[in-house]
């Protein structure tokens, strides 16, 4: 049966392929046949894992006394499942009778139970299958003795290029693992448009739709899917006519891409001859070739935390140094802006952190980014020394995320000084004049930008967080995604104020949030005075094409007028005119 699902289109393009359902539990386990003498031991291992998870739930229950009632109910249901013979008794039998390893036995029984829950008419009971999956995931993680990640393995017969990953939720750590694969697309039930999961989809230039709510439950493995990343639509089992239409559209998109590629070697200038710098945002050293291929004139944002998301420990100085050196050497003399770790919030070092863990407290307002680095001086020194050492191999700039206070900047500068002096003591060469910049992504920083301009060499505006904090919208929550509005007058005021203040102070300023890579906003930002844009490599040529057709002398007064409007409808109208 053909049906359509609607969600948030977070990365444009069209993918046509077969569904590959992903769940941490089912994909992660190995299928082993045990020697008969190991069966008792395996059952004991299974029992111990169940007991450990039960204990974990008891502790959660104790801590959840003052938590919302839903959390308590959720813990109770999980505990109940762990006491149910269907979930814990049956796997024991499977281990004994079929000599399966514990993980495999448990997953087989889980699939059986999920199938039964799917048959219920009552929606509440049907939903409980997700609880079964979650409980099983907990036990499997315990069994594996390490916080596992979903392994992504396509069946041998299927080419990855024709597979569309269907998941309930993908953490940034899951998504970063996609970089080693060539999946056609991915779709999820949850996630906001500027969540890091969405950002990674755009950086890989594959279509993606998030926030579909029930895709993981409704779609079956192997079903044919069309993902329309522009409209945020997923068509399941399309008929021949719809397929033809989308194939045609996919060809047109490819044609436009080929046309854009002709702009690669053109210099980026407005009609009135003003040079604009288009830089790339990267997550891994392996992204450098794409950045160069798309004509990036530098790296405007290297999100270093992604180097480490999939491992659960911190890399040492040498390993970090090698990674930074690889990027700077790869960029062959072009500037490379390395941002210190922005860990915390949805980017958790501990891969076992689930979506639930991430929202337990208020992590986006918590100890993330520079706050975490300053609280962990050893970790910070290791990173600063590694970046400084790499600065010998090319022009590196140091970028600090999430600054709000003058004392944070002062402490950071002192930490850089400390790293420099330790390197001097060891006679290790580095760039003594390395530039240090700050991200403007907290409204307080944008409003009191003078604090930054007086202390730092450059600024970079992180519009993703700036919008999140200005409008009080969790960027990874699909339920408030519709309220995430880059054109909100308050956002535009903060942007315009930051850009013009930096210009007056003679301090270079860039935008490295998603707004910089949206060609619909290129003229608006140019008119505000922005001259440095940093975005995913895949957006560079689209933005370049807008720049080449823009005339600043005409844009600037129009944008000034536009910024006086504070009525959203009129603002949108004015933007349309600007882009006409
Ligand atoms: C931003 O907040 O706009 C930004 C570029 O940083 P990140 O998306 O990594 O938080
Ligand atoms: Mg940010």
Coordinates of C-alpha atoms and ligand atoms in Angstrom, one line a residue:
X1 CA 0.0 0.0 0.0
X2 CA 1.3 3.4 -0.9
X3 CA 1.1 6.2 1.7
X4 CA 2.8 9.5 2.5
X5 CA 4.4 10.8 5.7
X6 CA 5.1 14.5 6.4
X7 CA 8.0 15.8 8.5
X8 CA 10.7 18.4 8.4
X9 CA 12.8 18.6 5.3
X10 CA 16.2 19.4 6.7
X11 CA 18.4 18.6 3.7
X12 CA 17.2 19.1 0.2
X13 CA 17.3 16.7 -2.7
X14 CA 15.5 13.6 -3.8
X15 CA 16.4 10.0 -2.9
X16 CA 14.7 6.9 -4.2
X17 CA 15.7 3.7 -2.5
X18 CA 14.8 0.8 -0.2
X19 CA 14.2 1.2 3.5
X20 CA 16.8 0.0 6.0
X21 CA 15.3 0.0 9.5
X22 CA 17.8 0.9 12.1
X23 CA 17.6 0.2 15.8
X24 CA 20.5 0.1 18.1
X25 CA 19.5 -3.2 19.5
X26 CA 18.7 -5.2 16.4
X27 CA 21.6 -4.0 14.3
X28 CA 24.2 -4.3 17.0
X29 CA 24.2 -7.9 18.0
X30 CA 26.3 -10.6 16.6
X31 CA 24.7 -14.0 15.9
X32 CA 26.8 -16.7 17.6
X33 CA 26.2 -20.4 18.1
X34 CA 27.6 -21.5 21.5
X35 CA 29.4 -24.6 22.4
X36 CA 27.1 -26.7 24.7
X37 CA 29.4 -26.2 27.7
X38 CA 29.0 -22.4 27.5
X39 CA 25.2 -22.4 27.6
X40 CA 24.9 -22.1 31.4
X41 CA 27.5 -19.4 31.5
X42 CA 25.6 -17.5 28.8
X43 CA 22.4 -17.7 30.8
X44 CA 24.1 -16.4 33.9
X45 CA 25.5 -13.5 31.8
X46 CA 22.0 -12.7 30.6
X47 CA 20.6 -12.9 34.2
X48 CA 23.3 -10.6 35.4
X49 CA 22.6 -8.0 32.7
X50 CA 18.9 -8.1 33.5
X51 CA 19.7 -7.7 37.2
X52 CA 22.0 -4.7 36.5
X53 CA 19.4 -2.9 34.4
X54 CA 16.8 -3.6 37.1
X55 CA 19.1 -2.1 39.7
X56 CA 19.7 0.9 37.4
X57 CA 15.9 1.4 37.2
X58 CA 15.6 1.3 40.9
X59 CA 18.1 4.0 41.3
X60 CA 16.4 6.1 38.6
X61 CA 13.2 5.6 40.5
X62 CA 14.7 6.9 43.6
X63 CA 16.1 10.0 41.8
X64 CA 12.8 10.5 40.0
X65 CA 10.8 11.2 43.1
X66 CA 10.3 14.8 42.2
X67 CA 10.5 14.3 38.5
X68 CA 7.4 14.4 36.3
X69 CA 4.9 11.6 36.7
X70 CA 5.5 10.4 33.2
X71 CA 9.1 9.5 34.0
X72 CA 8.0 7.5 37.0
X73 CA 5.4 5.7 34.9
X74 CA 8.0 5.0 32.2
X75 CA 10.4 3.5 34.8
X76 CA 7.6 1.3 36.2
X77 CA 6.7 0.0 32.8
X78 CA 10.3 -0.9 32.0
X79 CA 10.7 -2.6 35.4
X80 CA 7.5 -4.5 34.8
X81 CA 8.8 -5.8 31.5
X82 CA 12.1 -6.9 33.1
X83 CA 10.0 -9.0 35.5
X84 CA 7.9 -10.5 32.8
X85 CA 8.6 -14.1 31.8
X86 CA 8.0 -13.2 28.1
X87 CA 10.9 -10.9 28.0
X88 CA 13.3 -12.6 30.5
X89 CA 12.2 -16.2 30.6
X90 CA 11.9 -16.8 26.9
X91 CA 15.4 -15.6 26.0
X92 CA 16.8 -18.1 28.5
X93 CA 14.9 -20.9 26.8
X94 CA 16.2 -19.7 23.4
X95 CA 19.8 -19.6 24.7
X96 CA 19.4 -23.2 26.0
X97 CA 17.5 -24.7 23.1
X98 CA 19.1 -22.9 20.2
X99 CA 22.4 -22.2 21.8
X100 CA 22.2 -18.5 20.7
X101 CA 24.3 -15.9 22.4
X102 CA 22.3 -13.8 24.9
X103 CA 22.0 -10.7 22.7
X104 CA 20.7 -12.6 19.8
X105 CA 18.2 -14.6 21.9
X106 CA 16.9 -11.4 23.4
X107 CA 16.5 -9.6 20.1
X108 CA 14.6 -12.6 18.6
X109 CA 12.2 -12.5 21.5
X110 CA 11.9 -8.7 21.3
X111 CA 11.0 -8.9 17.6
X112 CA 8.3 -11.5 18.5
X113 CA 6.8 -9.3 21.2
X114 CA 7.0 -6.2 19.1
X115 CA 5.0 -8.0 16.4
X116 CA 2.4 -8.9 19.0
X117 CA 2.1 -5.3 20.2
X118 CA 1.7 -4.1 16.7
X119 CA -1.4 -6.2 16.3
X120 CA -3.3 -4.4 19.1
X121 CA -6.1 -2.1 18.1
X122 CA -5.7 0.1 21.2
X123 CA -3.2 2.8 20.3
X124 CA -1.9 2.9 23.9
X125 CA -1.0 -0.8 23.9
X126 CA 0.4 -0.5 20.4
X127 CA 2.8 2.3 21.6
X128 CA 4.1 0.0 24.3
X129 CA 6.2 -1.8 21.7
X130 CA 8.7 1.1 22.0
X131 CA 9.0 0.4 25.7
X132 CA 9.9 -3.2 24.9
X133 CA 12.5 -2.0 22.4
X134 CA 14.0 0.5 24.9
X135 CA 14.2 -2.1 27.7
X136 CA 15.9 -4.5 25.4
X137 CA 18.3 -1.8 24.3
X138 CA 19.3 -1.2 27.9
X139 CA 19.9 -4.9 28.5
X140 CA 21.9 -5.3 25.3
X141 CA 24.1 -2.3 26.2
X142 CA 24.7 -3.9 29.6
X143 CA 25.5 -7.3 27.9
X144 CA 27.9 -5.7 25.6
X145 CA 29.7 -4.3 28.5
X146 CA 30.1 -1.0 26.7
X147 CA 27.8 1.7 25.5
X148 CA 27.2 0.5 22.0
X149 CA 26.5 2.4 18.9
X150 CA 24.4 1.2 16.1
X151 CA 26.5 -0.5 13.6
X152 CA 25.5 0.3 10.1
X153 CA 25.9 -2.7 7.8
X154 CA 24.0 -3.1 4.7
X155 CA 23.2 -6.6 3.6
X156 CA 25.8 -7.9 1.1
X157 CA 23.4 -7.9 -1.8
X158 CA 22.3 -4.3 -1.4
X159 CA 24.4 -1.4 -2.4
X160 CA 24.4 1.3 0.2
X161 CA 23.7 4.0 -2.4
X162 CA 20.2 2.6 -2.8
X163 CA 19.4 2.4 0.9
X164 CA 17.5 4.8 3.0
X165 CA 18.1 4.6 6.8
X166 CA 14.9 4.7 8.8
X167 CA 15.4 5.4 12.5
X168 CA 13.4 6.6 15.4
X169 CA 16.1 8.9 16.6
X170 CA 19.7 9.5 15.5
X171 CA 22.2 11.2 17.8
X172 CA 24.9 13.3 16.2
X173 CA 27.2 10.5 17.1
X174 CA 25.1 8.0 15.0
X175 CA 25.0 10.4 12.1
X176 CA 28.7 11.1 12.0
X177 CA 29.2 7.4 11.5
X178 CA 27.3 7.8 8.2
X179 CA 30.2 9.6 6.8
X180 CA 31.9 6.3 6.3
X181 CA 28.9 5.1 4.3
X182 CA 27.1 6.1 1.2
X183 CA 23.5 5.9 2.1
X184 CA 21.0 7.6 -0.2
X185 CA 19.2 9.4 2.6
X186 CA 18.0 9.1 6.2
X187 CA 14.7 9.8 7.9
X188 CA 13.8 9.9 11.6
X189 CA 10.7 10.2 13.8
X190 CA 12.3 13.0 16.0
X191 CA 14.7 15.9 15.6
X192 CA 14.6 19.6 14.8
X193 CA 15.7 21.4 11.6
X194 CA 18.9 22.8 13.1
X195 CA 19.7 19.8 15.4
X196 CA 23.2 18.6 14.8
X197 CA 21.7 15.5 13.2
X198 CA 20.1 17.8 10.6
X199 CA 23.3 19.7 10.1
X200 CA 25.2 16.6 9.4
X201 CA 22.7 15.6 6.8
X202 CA 23.2 18.8 5.0
X203 CA 27.0 18.5 5.4
X204 CA 26.8 15.1 3.6
X205 CA 24.6 16.6 0.9
X206 CA 22.0 13.8 1.2
X207 CA 18.3 14.4 1.5
X208 CA 16.9 14.0 4.9
X209 CA 13.5 14.3 6.6
X210 CA 13.2 14.4 10.4
X211 CA 10.3 14.7 12.8
X212 CA 8.1 12.1 10.9
X213 CA 6.8 10.8 14.3
X214 CA 5.9 7.3 13.2
X215 CA 8.1 6.4 10.3
X216 CA 10.1 3.8 12.2
X217 CA 6.9 2.0 13.2
X218 CA 5.0 2.3 9.8
X219 CA 7.8 1.5 7.3
X220 CA 9.0 -2.0 6.9
X221 CA 12.5 -3.2 5.9
X222 CA 13.0 -3.2 2.2
X223 CA 10.0 -1.1 1.2
X224 CA 10.5 1.3 -1.6
X225 CA 10.7 5.0 -0.5
X226 CA 11.0 8.4 -2.1
X227 CA 12.5 11.0 0.2
X228 CA 11.8 14.6 -0.9
X229 CA 14.1 16.6 1.4
X230 CA 12.8 20.0 0.0
X231 CA 9.2 19.4 0.9
X232 CA 9.7 17.2 3.9
X233 CA 7.8 14.4 2.4
X234 CA 8.4 10.6 2.4
X235 CA 6.4 8.5 0.0
X236 CA 6.2 4.8 0.9
X237 CA 5.7 2.2 -1.9
X238 CA 5.1 4.9 -4.6
X239 CA 3.2 3.9 -7.7
X240 CA 4.8 4.0 -11.1
X241 CA 3.5 7.4 -12.1
X242 CA 4.8 9.0 -8.9
X243 CA 8.1 7.3 -9.3
X244 CA 8.5 8.6 -12.8
X245 CA 7.7 12.1 -11.7
X246 CA 10.3 12.0 -9.0
X247 CA 13.0 10.4 -11.2
X248 CA 12.5 13.3 -13.6
X249 CA 12.8 15.8 -10.7
X250 CA 15.9 14.1 -9.4
X251 CA 17.4 14.4 -12.9
X252 CA 16.6 18.1 -13.0
X253 CA 18.3 18.7 -9.7
X254 CA 21.4 16.9 -11.0
X255 CA 21.4 19.1 -14.0
X256 CA 21.2 22.2 -11.9
X257 CA 24.1 20.9 -9.8
X258 CA 26.2 20.4 -12.9
X259 CA 25.5 23.9 -14.1
X260 CA 26.5 25.3 -10.7
X261 CA 29.8 23.5 -10.8
X262 CA 30.8 25.8 -13.6
X263 CA 31.1 28.6 -11.0
X264 CA 33.8 26.7 -9.1
X265 CA 36.7 28.7 -10.4
X266 CA 34.9 32.1 -10.6
X267 CA 36.1 34.6 -8.0
X268 CA 33.4 35.5 -5.5
X269 CA 32.5 39.1 -6.1
X270 CA 29.3 41.1 -6.1
X271 CA 28.3 43.0 -9.3
X272 CA 29.9 46.1 -7.8
X273 CA 33.2 44.3 -7.3
X274 CA 33.1 43.6 -3.5
X275 CA 35.0 40.4 -2.6
X276 CA 33.0 38.0 -0.5
X277 CA 34.7 35.1 1.3
X278 CA 32.9 31.7 1.2
X279 CA 34.3 29.3 3.7
X280 CA 33.4 25.7 4.6
X281 CA 32.1 24.2 7.9
X282 CA 33.6 20.7 8.5
X283 CA 33.2 18.0 11.1
X284 CA 36.1 15.7 10.3
X285 CA 39.5 16.0 8.5
X286 CA 38.0 13.7 5.8
X287 CA 35.7 16.6 4.8
X288 CA 38.5 18.7 3.5
X289 CA 38.5 17.3 -0.1
X290 CA 34.8 18.1 -0.5
X291 CA 35.4 21.6 0.8
X292 CA 38.2 22.2 -1.7
X293 CA 36.2 20.5 -4.5
X294 CA 33.3 23.0 -3.9
X295 CA 35.7 25.9 -4.0
X296 CA 36.0 26.8 -0.2
X297 CA 38.4 29.6 0.3
X298 CA 39.1 28.4 3.9
X299 CA 37.6 26.5 6.8
X300 CA 35.3 28.9 8.7
X301 CA 34.3 26.3 11.3
X302 CA 35.9 23.0 12.2
X303 CA 33.5 21.4 14.8
X304 CA 36.3 19.5 16.6
X305 CA 33.9 17.7 19.0
X306 CA 32.8 15.4 16.2
X307 CA 36.2 13.8 16.1
X308 CA 35.4 12.2 19.3
X309 CA 31.7 11.5 19.5
X310 CA 31.9 7.9 18.6
X311 CA 34.5 6.7 21.0
X312 CA 33.6 7.6 24.6
X313 CA 37.0 8.8 25.6
X314 CA 39.1 11.8 24.9
X315 CA 41.9 11.6 22.3
X316 CA 45.3 12.5 23.6
X317 CA 47.3 15.5 22.4
X318 CA 49.2 13.7 19.7
X319 CA 46.0 12.3 18.1
X320 CA 44.4 15.7 18.1
X321 CA 47.5 17.3 16.8
X322 CA 47.5 14.8 13.8
X323 CA 43.9 15.6 13.1
X324 CA 44.3 19.4 13.1
X325 CA 47.5 19.1 11.1
X326 CA 45.8 17.0 8.5
X327 CA 43.2 19.7 8.0
X328 CA 45.6 22.6 7.9
X329 CA 47.9 20.8 5.5
X330 CA 45.0 19.7 3.4
X331 CA 43.8 23.3 3.0
X332 CA 47.3 24.2 1.7
X333 CA 47.7 27.8 3.0
X334 CA 44.1 28.7 3.2
X335 CA 42.9 29.8 6.6
X336 CA 41.5 27.1 9.0
X337 CA 39.3 28.2 11.9
X338 CA 39.4 25.5 14.6
X339 CA 36.7 25.7 17.2
X340 CA 37.5 24.2 20.6
X341 CA 35.1 21.5 21.8
X342 CA 31.5 22.3 21.9
X343 CA 30.6 19.2 23.9
X344 CA 27.4 18.9 26.0
X345 CA 23.8 19.5 25.0
X346 CA 23.0 17.1 22.1
X347 CA 26.7 16.2 21.6
X348 CA 27.6 14.0 24.4
X349 CA 30.9 12.2 24.8
X350 CA 29.2 9.3 26.3
X351 CA 27.6 7.5 23.4
X352 CA 25.2 5.7 25.7
X353 CA 23.4 9.0 26.3
X354 CA 19.9 8.6 24.9
X355 CA 17.5 11.2 23.8
X356 CA 15.9 10.8 27.2
X357 CA 19.1 11.5 29.0
X358 CA 19.7 14.6 26.8
X359 CA 16.5 16.2 27.9
X360 CA 16.6 15.1 31.5
X361 CA 18.0 18.4 32.8
X362 CA 18.4 21.4 30.6
X363 CA 21.6 20.6 28.7
X364 CA 21.5 23.4 26.2
X365 CA 21.6 25.8 29.0
X366 CA 24.0 23.8 31.0
X367 CA 27.7 23.1 31.1
X368 CA 28.5 22.9 27.4
X369 CA 31.1 24.2 25.1
X370 CA 33.6 26.7 26.7
X371 CA 31.9 26.3 30.0
X372 CA 32.9 22.6 30.0
X373 CA 36.4 23.4 28.6
X374 CA 37.0 25.9 31.4
X375 CA 35.7 23.4 34.0
X376 CA 38.1 20.7 32.6
X377 CA 41.4 22.6 32.4
X378 CA 43.4 19.5 31.6
X379 CA 41.2 18.6 28.7
X380 CA 41.3 22.2 27.5
X381 CA 45.1 22.5 27.8
X382 CA 45.5 19.3 25.8
X383 CA 43.3 20.7 23.0
X384 CA 44.9 24.1 23.0
X385 CA 48.4 22.6 22.8
X386 CA 47.4 20.4 20.0
X387 CA 45.9 23.3 18.0
X388 CA 48.9 25.5 18.7
X389 CA 51.3 22.8 17.6
X390 CA 49.4 22.4 14.3
X391 CA 49.5 26.1 13.7
X392 CA 53.1 25.7 12.6
X393 CA 51.8 24.0 9.4
X394 CA 49.5 26.8 8.2
X395 CA 47.2 29.7 9.1
X396 CA 45.1 28.5 12.0
X397 CA 42.6 30.6 13.9
X398 CA 41.2 29.6 17.3
X399 CA 37.5 29.9 17.8
X400 CA 35.7 29.7 21.2
X401 CA 32.1 28.6 21.3
X402 CA 29.3 29.8 23.6
X403 CA 31.0 32.7 25.3
X404 CA 28.8 35.1 27.2
X405 CA 30.9 36.7 29.9
X406 CA 34.0 38.9 29.9
X407 CA 35.6 36.7 32.5
X408 CA 35.1 33.6 30.3
X409 CA 37.0 35.4 27.5
X410 CA 39.7 36.5 30.0
X411 CA 40.0 33.0 31.4
X412 CA 40.2 31.5 27.9
X413 CA 42.9 34.0 26.8
X414 CA 44.9 33.0 30.0
X415 CA 44.5 29.3 29.2
X416 CA 45.9 30.0 25.7
X417 CA 48.8 31.9 27.2
X418 CA 49.4 29.0 29.5
X419 CA 49.5 26.5 26.6
X420 CA 51.8 28.7 24.7
X421 CA 54.2 29.1 27.5
X422 CA 54.3 25.3 28.1
X423 CA 55.2 24.8 24.5
X424 CA 57.8 27.5 24.6
X425 CA 59.3 25.8 27.7
X426 CA 59.5 22.6 25.6
X427 CA 60.9 24.4 22.6
X428 CA 58.0 23.4 20.4
X429 CA 57.2 25.7 17.5
X430 CA 53.8 27.3 17.0
X431 CA 52.3 30.5 15.6
X432 CA 52.9 33.1 18.3
X433 CA 50.3 35.4 16.7
X434 CA 47.5 32.9 16.4
X435 CA 44.2 34.8 16.1
X436 CA 41.6 34.1 18.7
X437 CA 37.9 34.7 18.0
X438 CA 34.6 34.1 19.8
X439 CA 31.3 32.8 18.7
X440 CA 28.3 35.0 19.1
X441 CA 25.5 32.6 19.8
X442 CA 24.0 33.8 23.0
X443 CA 21.8 36.9 22.8
X444 CA 23.7 38.5 25.7
X445 CA 26.9 38.2 23.6
X446 CA 25.2 39.9 20.6
X447 CA 23.8 42.7 22.7
X448 CA 27.0 43.4 24.6
X449 CA 29.2 42.7 21.7
X450 CA 31.6 45.4 22.8
X451 CA 33.0 43.0 25.4
X452 CA 34.0 40.7 22.6
X453 CA 35.3 43.3 20.2
X454 CA 37.7 44.7 22.8
X455 CA 39.2 41.4 23.6
X456 CA 39.2 39.2 20.5
X457 CA 40.6 39.2 17.0
X458 CA 37.5 38.1 15.2
X459 CA 33.9 37.1 15.7
X460 CA 31.7 34.3 14.2
X461 CA 28.0 34.4 14.6
X462 CA 26.5 31.0 15.3
X463 CA 22.9 31.6 14.2
X464 CA 21.7 28.1 15.1
X465 CA 22.2 28.6 18.8
X466 CA 21.5 32.4 18.6
X467 CA 18.0 31.6 17.3
X468 CA 17.6 28.8 19.8
X469 CA 18.4 31.0 22.8
X470 CA 16.6 34.2 21.4
X471 CA 13.4 32.4 20.7
X472 CA 13.6 29.9 23.6
X473 CA 13.3 26.9 21.2
X474 CA 15.1 23.7 21.6
X475 CA 16.7 23.3 18.2
X476 CA 16.6 19.5 18.4
X477 CA 12.9 19.3 19.3
X478 CA 10.6 18.7 16.3
X479 CA 7.6 19.8 18.3
X480 CA 8.8 23.4 18.4
X481 CA 10.6 23.3 15.0
X482 CA 7.9 25.4 13.4
X483 CA 8.7 28.2 15.8
X484 CA 12.4 28.3 14.8
X485 CA 12.5 31.4 12.7
X486 CA 15.6 33.0 11.4
X487 CA 13.5 35.9 10.1
X488 CA 12.1 36.8 13.5
X489 CA 12.7 40.5 13.9
X490 CA 14.6 40.0 17.2
X491 CA 17.0 37.6 15.4
X492 CA 17.6 40.1 12.6
X493 CA 18.2 42.9 15.1
X494 CA 20.8 40.9 17.0
X495 CA 22.5 39.9 13.7
X496 CA 22.5 43.4 12.3
X497 CA 23.8 44.9 15.6
X498 CA 26.6 42.4 15.8
X499 CA 27.7 42.8 12.2
X500 CA 27.6 46.6 12.2
X501 CA 29.4 46.9 15.6
X502 CA 32.1 44.6 14.3
X503 CA 32.4 46.6 11.1
X504 CA 32.7 49.8 13.1
X505 CA 35.4 48.3 15.3
X506 CA 37.3 46.9 12.3
X507 CA 37.0 43.4 13.6
X508 CA 36.3 40.7 11.0
X509 CA 33.0 38.9 11.5
X510 CA 31.5 35.9 9.8
X511 CA 28.3 33.9 10.1
X512 CA 28.8 30.2 10.4
X513 CA 25.3 29.0 11.4
X514 CA 22.9 27.5 8.9
X515 CA 21.7 30.9 7.8
X516 CA 25.0 31.5 6.0
X517 CA 24.3 28.5 3.7
X518 CA 20.8 29.4 2.8
X519 CA 20.8 31.1 -0.6
X520 CA 17.5 32.8 0.2
X521 CA 19.2 34.7 3.0
X522 CA 22.4 35.6 1.1
X523 CA 21.3 39.0 0.0
X524 CA 19.8 39.9 3.4
X525 CA 23.2 39.1 5.1
X526 CA 25.1 40.9 2.4
X527 CA 22.9 43.9 2.8
X528 CA 23.6 43.8 6.6
X529 CA 27.3 44.2 5.8
X530 CA 28.4 40.5 6.1
X531 CA 31.4 39.7 4.0
X532 CA 32.5 36.3 5.3
X533 CA 30.1 33.3 5.1
X534 CA 30.9 29.8 6.4
X535 CA 28.7 26.9 5.4
X536 CA 28.6 23.2 4.4
X537 CA 30.6 22.7 1.3
X538 CA 27.5 21.5 -0.6
X539 CA 26.0 25.0 -0.2
X540 CA 28.9 27.1 -1.4
X541 CA 28.1 27.2 -5.1
X542 CA 24.5 28.0 -4.5
X543 CA 25.4 30.9 -2.3
X544 CA 28.1 32.0 -4.7
X545 CA 25.6 32.1 -7.5
X546 CA 23.5 34.5 -5.4
X547 CA 26.5 36.7 -4.6
X548 CA 27.5 37.0 -8.2
X549 CA 24.1 38.4 -9.0
X550 CA 23.9 40.9 -6.2
X551 CA 24.7 44.5 -6.1
X552 CA 25.6 45.9 -2.7
X553 CA 25.0 49.5 -3.5
X554 CA 21.4 48.6 -4.2
X555 CA 21.0 46.0 -1.4
X556 CA 22.3 47.9 1.6
X557 CA 19.7 50.7 1.6
X558 CA 16.9 48.1 1.0
X559 CA 18.0 45.9 3.9
X560 CA 18.3 49.0 6.1
X561 CA 14.7 49.8 5.4
X562 CA 13.8 46.1 5.8
X563 CA 15.3 46.0 9.3
X564 CA 13.0 48.8 10.4
X565 CA 10.0 46.5 9.8
X566 CA 9.0 44.4 12.8
X567 CA 5.9 42.8 11.3
X568 CA 6.8 39.3 10.2
X569 CA 4.5 39.2 7.1
X570 CA 6.0 42.5 5.8
X571 CA 9.5 41.3 6.5
X572 CA 8.8 38.2 4.4
X573 CA 7.4 40.3 1.7
X574 CA 10.5 42.5 1.7
X575 CA 12.8 39.5 1.6
X576 CA 10.9 38.2 -1.5
X577 CA 11.5 41.6 -3.2
X578 CA 15.1 41.5 -2.2
X579 CA 15.5 38.1 -3.8
X580 CA 13.5 39.0 -6.9
Ligands
LIG1 C1 25.7 27.7 15.6 O1 25.3 27.6 16.7 O2 25.2 28.4 14.7 C2 26.9 27.0 15.2 C3 27.5 27.2 14.0 O3 27.4 26.0 16.0 P1 26.7 24.6 16.2 O4 25.7 24.4 15.1 O5 27.8 23.6 16.1 O6 26.2 24.7 17.6
LIG2 MG1 26.5 26.7 18.3

